[in-house]
C-alpha positions as CSV (number, residue, x, y, z in Angstrom):
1,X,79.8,-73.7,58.2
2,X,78.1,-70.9,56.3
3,X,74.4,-70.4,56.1
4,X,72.3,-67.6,53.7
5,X,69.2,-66.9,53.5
6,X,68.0,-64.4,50.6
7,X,64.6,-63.2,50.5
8,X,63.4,-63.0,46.8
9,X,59.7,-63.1,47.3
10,X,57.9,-61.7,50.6
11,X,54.1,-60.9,49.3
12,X,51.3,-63.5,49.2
13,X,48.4,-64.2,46.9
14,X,49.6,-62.0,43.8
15,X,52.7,-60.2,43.1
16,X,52.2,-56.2,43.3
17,X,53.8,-53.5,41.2
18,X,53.8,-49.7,42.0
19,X,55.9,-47.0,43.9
20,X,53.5,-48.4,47.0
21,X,56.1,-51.6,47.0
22,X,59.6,-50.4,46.6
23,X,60.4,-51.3,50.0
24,X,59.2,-53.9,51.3
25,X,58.4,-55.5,47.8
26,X,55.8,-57.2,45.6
27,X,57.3,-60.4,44.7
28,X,55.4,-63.8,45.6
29,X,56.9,-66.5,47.9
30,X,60.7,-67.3,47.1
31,X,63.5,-67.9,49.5
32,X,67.0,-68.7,48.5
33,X,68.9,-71.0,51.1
34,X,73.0,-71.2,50.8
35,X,74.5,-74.1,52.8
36,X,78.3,-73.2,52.2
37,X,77.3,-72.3,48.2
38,X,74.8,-75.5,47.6
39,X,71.5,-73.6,46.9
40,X,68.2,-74.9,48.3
41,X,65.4,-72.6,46.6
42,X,61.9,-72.5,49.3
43,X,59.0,-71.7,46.5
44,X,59.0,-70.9,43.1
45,X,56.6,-68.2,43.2
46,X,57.7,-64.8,40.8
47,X,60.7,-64.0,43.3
48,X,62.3,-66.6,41.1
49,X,62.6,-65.2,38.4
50,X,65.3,-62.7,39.5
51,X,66.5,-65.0,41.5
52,X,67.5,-67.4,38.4
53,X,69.0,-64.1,37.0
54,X,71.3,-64.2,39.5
55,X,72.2,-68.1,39.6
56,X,73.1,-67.3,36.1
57,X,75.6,-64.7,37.0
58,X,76.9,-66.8,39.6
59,X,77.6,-69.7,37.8
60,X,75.2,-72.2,39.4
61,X,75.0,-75.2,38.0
62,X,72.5,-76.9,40.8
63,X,69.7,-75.8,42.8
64,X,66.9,-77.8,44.8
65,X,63.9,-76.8,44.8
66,X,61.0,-77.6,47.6
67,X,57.8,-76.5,47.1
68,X,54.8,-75.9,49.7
69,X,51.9,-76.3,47.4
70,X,50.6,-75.4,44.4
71,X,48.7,-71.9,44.5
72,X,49.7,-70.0,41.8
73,X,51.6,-67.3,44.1
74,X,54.0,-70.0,44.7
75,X,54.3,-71.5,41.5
76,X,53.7,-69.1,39.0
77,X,57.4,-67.5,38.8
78,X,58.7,-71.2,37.6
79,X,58.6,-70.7,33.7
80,X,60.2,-67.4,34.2
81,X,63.2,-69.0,35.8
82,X,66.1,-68.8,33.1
83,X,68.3,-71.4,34.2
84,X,65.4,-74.4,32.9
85,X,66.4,-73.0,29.5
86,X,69.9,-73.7,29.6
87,X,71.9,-77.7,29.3
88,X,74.4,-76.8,31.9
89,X,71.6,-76.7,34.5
90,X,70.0,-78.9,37.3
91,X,67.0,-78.7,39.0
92,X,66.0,-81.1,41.5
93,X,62.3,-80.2,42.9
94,X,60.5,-81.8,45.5
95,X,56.6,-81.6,46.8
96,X,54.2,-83.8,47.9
97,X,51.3,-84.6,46.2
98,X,48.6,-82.3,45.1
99,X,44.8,-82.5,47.6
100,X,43.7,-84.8,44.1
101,X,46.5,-86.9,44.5
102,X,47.7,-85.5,41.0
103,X,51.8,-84.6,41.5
104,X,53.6,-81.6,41.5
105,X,54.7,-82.2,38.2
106,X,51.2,-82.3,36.7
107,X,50.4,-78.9,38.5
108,X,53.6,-77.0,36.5
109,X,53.0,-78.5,33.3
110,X,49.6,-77.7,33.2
111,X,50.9,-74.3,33.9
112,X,53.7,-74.6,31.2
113,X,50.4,-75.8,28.4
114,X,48.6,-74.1,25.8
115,X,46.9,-71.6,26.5
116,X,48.8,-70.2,29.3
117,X,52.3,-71.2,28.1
118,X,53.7,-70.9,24.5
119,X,56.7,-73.6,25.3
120,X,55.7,-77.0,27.5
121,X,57.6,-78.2,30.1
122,X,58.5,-81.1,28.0
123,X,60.7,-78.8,25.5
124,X,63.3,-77.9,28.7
125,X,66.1,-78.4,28.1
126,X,68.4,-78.4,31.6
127,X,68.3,-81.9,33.4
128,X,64.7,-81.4,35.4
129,X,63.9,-84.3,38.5
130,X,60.5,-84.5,40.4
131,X,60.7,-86.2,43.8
132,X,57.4,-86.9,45.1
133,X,57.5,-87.2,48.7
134,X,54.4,-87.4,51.4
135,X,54.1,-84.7,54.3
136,X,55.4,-86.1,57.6
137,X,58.6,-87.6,55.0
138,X,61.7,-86.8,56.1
139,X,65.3,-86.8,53.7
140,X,68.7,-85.0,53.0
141,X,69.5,-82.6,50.1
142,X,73.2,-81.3,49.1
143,X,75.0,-84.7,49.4
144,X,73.2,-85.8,52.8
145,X,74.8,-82.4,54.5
146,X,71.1,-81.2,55.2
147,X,68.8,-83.0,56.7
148,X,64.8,-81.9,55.9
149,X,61.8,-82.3,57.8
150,X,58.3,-82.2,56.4
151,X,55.0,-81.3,58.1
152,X,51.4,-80.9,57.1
153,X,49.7,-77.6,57.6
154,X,45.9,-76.3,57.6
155,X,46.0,-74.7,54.4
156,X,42.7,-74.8,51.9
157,X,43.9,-77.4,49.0
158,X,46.6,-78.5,51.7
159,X,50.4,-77.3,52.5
160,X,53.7,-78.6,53.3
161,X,56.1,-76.9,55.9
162,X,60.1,-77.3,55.9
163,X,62.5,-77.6,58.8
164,X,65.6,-77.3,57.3
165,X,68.9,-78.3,59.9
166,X,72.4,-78.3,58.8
167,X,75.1,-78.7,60.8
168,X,73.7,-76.7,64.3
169,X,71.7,-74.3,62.2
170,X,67.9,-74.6,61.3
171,X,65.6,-73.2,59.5
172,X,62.0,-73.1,59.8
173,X,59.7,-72.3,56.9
174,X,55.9,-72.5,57.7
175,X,54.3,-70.9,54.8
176,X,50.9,-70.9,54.0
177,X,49.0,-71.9,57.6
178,X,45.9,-70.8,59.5
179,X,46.5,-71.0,63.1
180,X,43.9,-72.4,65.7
181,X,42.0,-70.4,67.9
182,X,42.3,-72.6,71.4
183,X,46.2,-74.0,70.7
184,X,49.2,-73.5,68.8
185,X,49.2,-76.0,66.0
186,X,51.8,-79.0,67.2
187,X,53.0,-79.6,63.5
188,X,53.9,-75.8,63.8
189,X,55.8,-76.1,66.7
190,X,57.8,-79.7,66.0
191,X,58.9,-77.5,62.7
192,X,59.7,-74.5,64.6
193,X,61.4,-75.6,67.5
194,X,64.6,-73.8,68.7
195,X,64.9,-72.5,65.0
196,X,67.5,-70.0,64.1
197,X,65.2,-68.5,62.0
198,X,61.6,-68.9,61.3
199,X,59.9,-67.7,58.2
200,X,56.1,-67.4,58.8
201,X,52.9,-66.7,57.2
202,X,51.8,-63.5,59.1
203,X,49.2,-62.1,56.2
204,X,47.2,-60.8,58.1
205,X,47.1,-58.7,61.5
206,X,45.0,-59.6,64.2
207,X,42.8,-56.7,64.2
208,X,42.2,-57.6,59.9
209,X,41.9,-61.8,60.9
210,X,38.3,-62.1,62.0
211,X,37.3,-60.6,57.9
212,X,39.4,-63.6,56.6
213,X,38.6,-66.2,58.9
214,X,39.4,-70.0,56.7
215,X,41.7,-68.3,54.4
216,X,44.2,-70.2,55.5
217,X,46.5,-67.9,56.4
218,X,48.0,-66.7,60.1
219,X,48.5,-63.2,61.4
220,X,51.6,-61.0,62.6
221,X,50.4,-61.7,66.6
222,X,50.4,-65.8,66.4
223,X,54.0,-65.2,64.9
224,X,55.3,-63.7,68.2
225,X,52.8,-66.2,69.8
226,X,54.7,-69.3,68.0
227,X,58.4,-67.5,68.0
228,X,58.1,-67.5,71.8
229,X,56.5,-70.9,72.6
230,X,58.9,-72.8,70.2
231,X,62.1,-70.8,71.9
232,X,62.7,-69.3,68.0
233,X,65.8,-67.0,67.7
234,X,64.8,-65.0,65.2
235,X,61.4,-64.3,63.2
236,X,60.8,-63.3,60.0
237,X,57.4,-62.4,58.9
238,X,56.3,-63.4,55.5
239,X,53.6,-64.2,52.5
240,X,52.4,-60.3,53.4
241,X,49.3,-59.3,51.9
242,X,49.2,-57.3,48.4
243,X,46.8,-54.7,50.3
244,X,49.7,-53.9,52.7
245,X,51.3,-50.8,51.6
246,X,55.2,-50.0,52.1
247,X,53.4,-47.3,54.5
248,X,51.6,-50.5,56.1
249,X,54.2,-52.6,56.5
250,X,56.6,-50.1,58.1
251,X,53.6,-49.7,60.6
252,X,53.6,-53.5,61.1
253,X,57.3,-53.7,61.0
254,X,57.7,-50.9,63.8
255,X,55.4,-51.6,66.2
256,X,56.2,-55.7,66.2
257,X,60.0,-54.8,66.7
258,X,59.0,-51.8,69.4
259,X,57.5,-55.5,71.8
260,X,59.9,-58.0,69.8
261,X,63.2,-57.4,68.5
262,X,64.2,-60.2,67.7
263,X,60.2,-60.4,65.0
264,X,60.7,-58.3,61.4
265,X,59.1,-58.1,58.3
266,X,61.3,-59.4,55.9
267,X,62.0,-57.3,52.2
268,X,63.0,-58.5,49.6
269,X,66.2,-58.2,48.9
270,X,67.2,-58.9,52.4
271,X,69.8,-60.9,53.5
272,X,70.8,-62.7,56.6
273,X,74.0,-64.7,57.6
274,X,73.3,-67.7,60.3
């Protein structure tokens, strides 16, 4: 059994473009999942956009896609993604329910509307599906091969983390949460438990937290913190903020990897085989 994971979107909050970026990025949330070539796409935030490119080229007629909530850096790269504009496509997306109780669906064609859109959602042409499912749901994707796990998190406007588990391999992705101050959150660790990978929001470090206290993000310290209680393989720091540099993040990237080897910042771009 053969599992991907390609980074197409690392930064959180808004994408970032200048020679300050080339490294580790400035692409909003995306992750591309292979499970033996059926895609599973983690956010639709501008890392898709490329990433669709690519689908493209490889022929892909089928993707799902699962979305953690509705904040424009993870949404706003899904009318850039090419493969909604052609017949031979499908795209299966699932989310739970916006913090109004409006769906998923709602949120990206009000997106897709006049003004901020000059085509509507209801002009696609590829075979679109909304599943609407609640946080705490669990179900399968890619012909019932992988099984998903869903889990609230303490995110303004709320969140939705993944625990992805096919065949021995799983996948944890636990982006956007704010960590507690006296506990590790339990929905964090039921999602990240013995994961082969975890993918978590570490904005912010430690020293930077206390300035963005109820932003609703978590810092590059409670990754190790959760990595180590939840007996995680490997870590990949994610959702990095736009005012980290390339010169920041190797900084970050070093020093976490000088205590924890097994803790990176992920690029994008990057590509690991599990």
């Amino acid at each position: 059994m053969s599992v991907d994971v390609t980074f197409r979107g690392v930064r959180g909050s808004t994408p970032c473009c200048s020679a300050d970026y080339n490294i580790y990025g400035g692409n909003t949330a995306c992750v591309e999942l292979s499970f033996d070539g059926k895609i599973v796409i983690l956010d639709a935030g501008t890392g898709i956009r490329p990433l669709g490119n690519d689908l493209i080229r490889r022929k892909v007629p089928h993707a799902d896609l699962l979305i953690s909530h509705a904040h424009w850096d993870h949404i706003s790269g899904f009318p850039f993604f090419r493969p909604l504009y052609r017949t031979d496509c499908e795209l299966d997306v699932y989310a739970c329910p916006l913090s109004d109780g409006r769906s998923i669906e709602h949120a990206l064609e009000t997106q897709m509307s006049s003004p901020f859109f000059p085509l509507p959602m209801s002009k696609i042409p590829s075979s679109l599906h909304f599943h609407e499912i609640e946080s705490g749901d669990s179900f399968t994707l890619c012909g019932g091969a992988v099984r998903v796990k869903t889990l609230p998190l303490n995110h303004p406007n709320g969140a939705t983390g993944f625990r992805l588990e096919y065949g021995e391999t799983v996948i944890a992705y636990i982006s956007d949460t704010e960590h507690f101050a006296d506990r590790i959150d339990d929905n964090v660790l039921s999602l990240a438990r013995r994961a082969d990978l975890l993918i978590y929001d570490a904005m912010f470090t430690q020293a930077e937290y206390p300035t963005f206290r109820t932003w609703g993000h978590s810092t590059v310290e409670e990754a190790v913190n959760v990595s180590q209680a939840a007996a995680v393989k490997r870590t990949a720091l994610f959702h990095h903020s736009p005012e980290h540099t390339d010169t920041d993040m190797l900084a970050i990237d070093r020093g976490v990897q000088a205590e924890h080897p097994n803790v990176f910042c992920a690029k994008e771009g990057m590509r690991l085989s599990l």
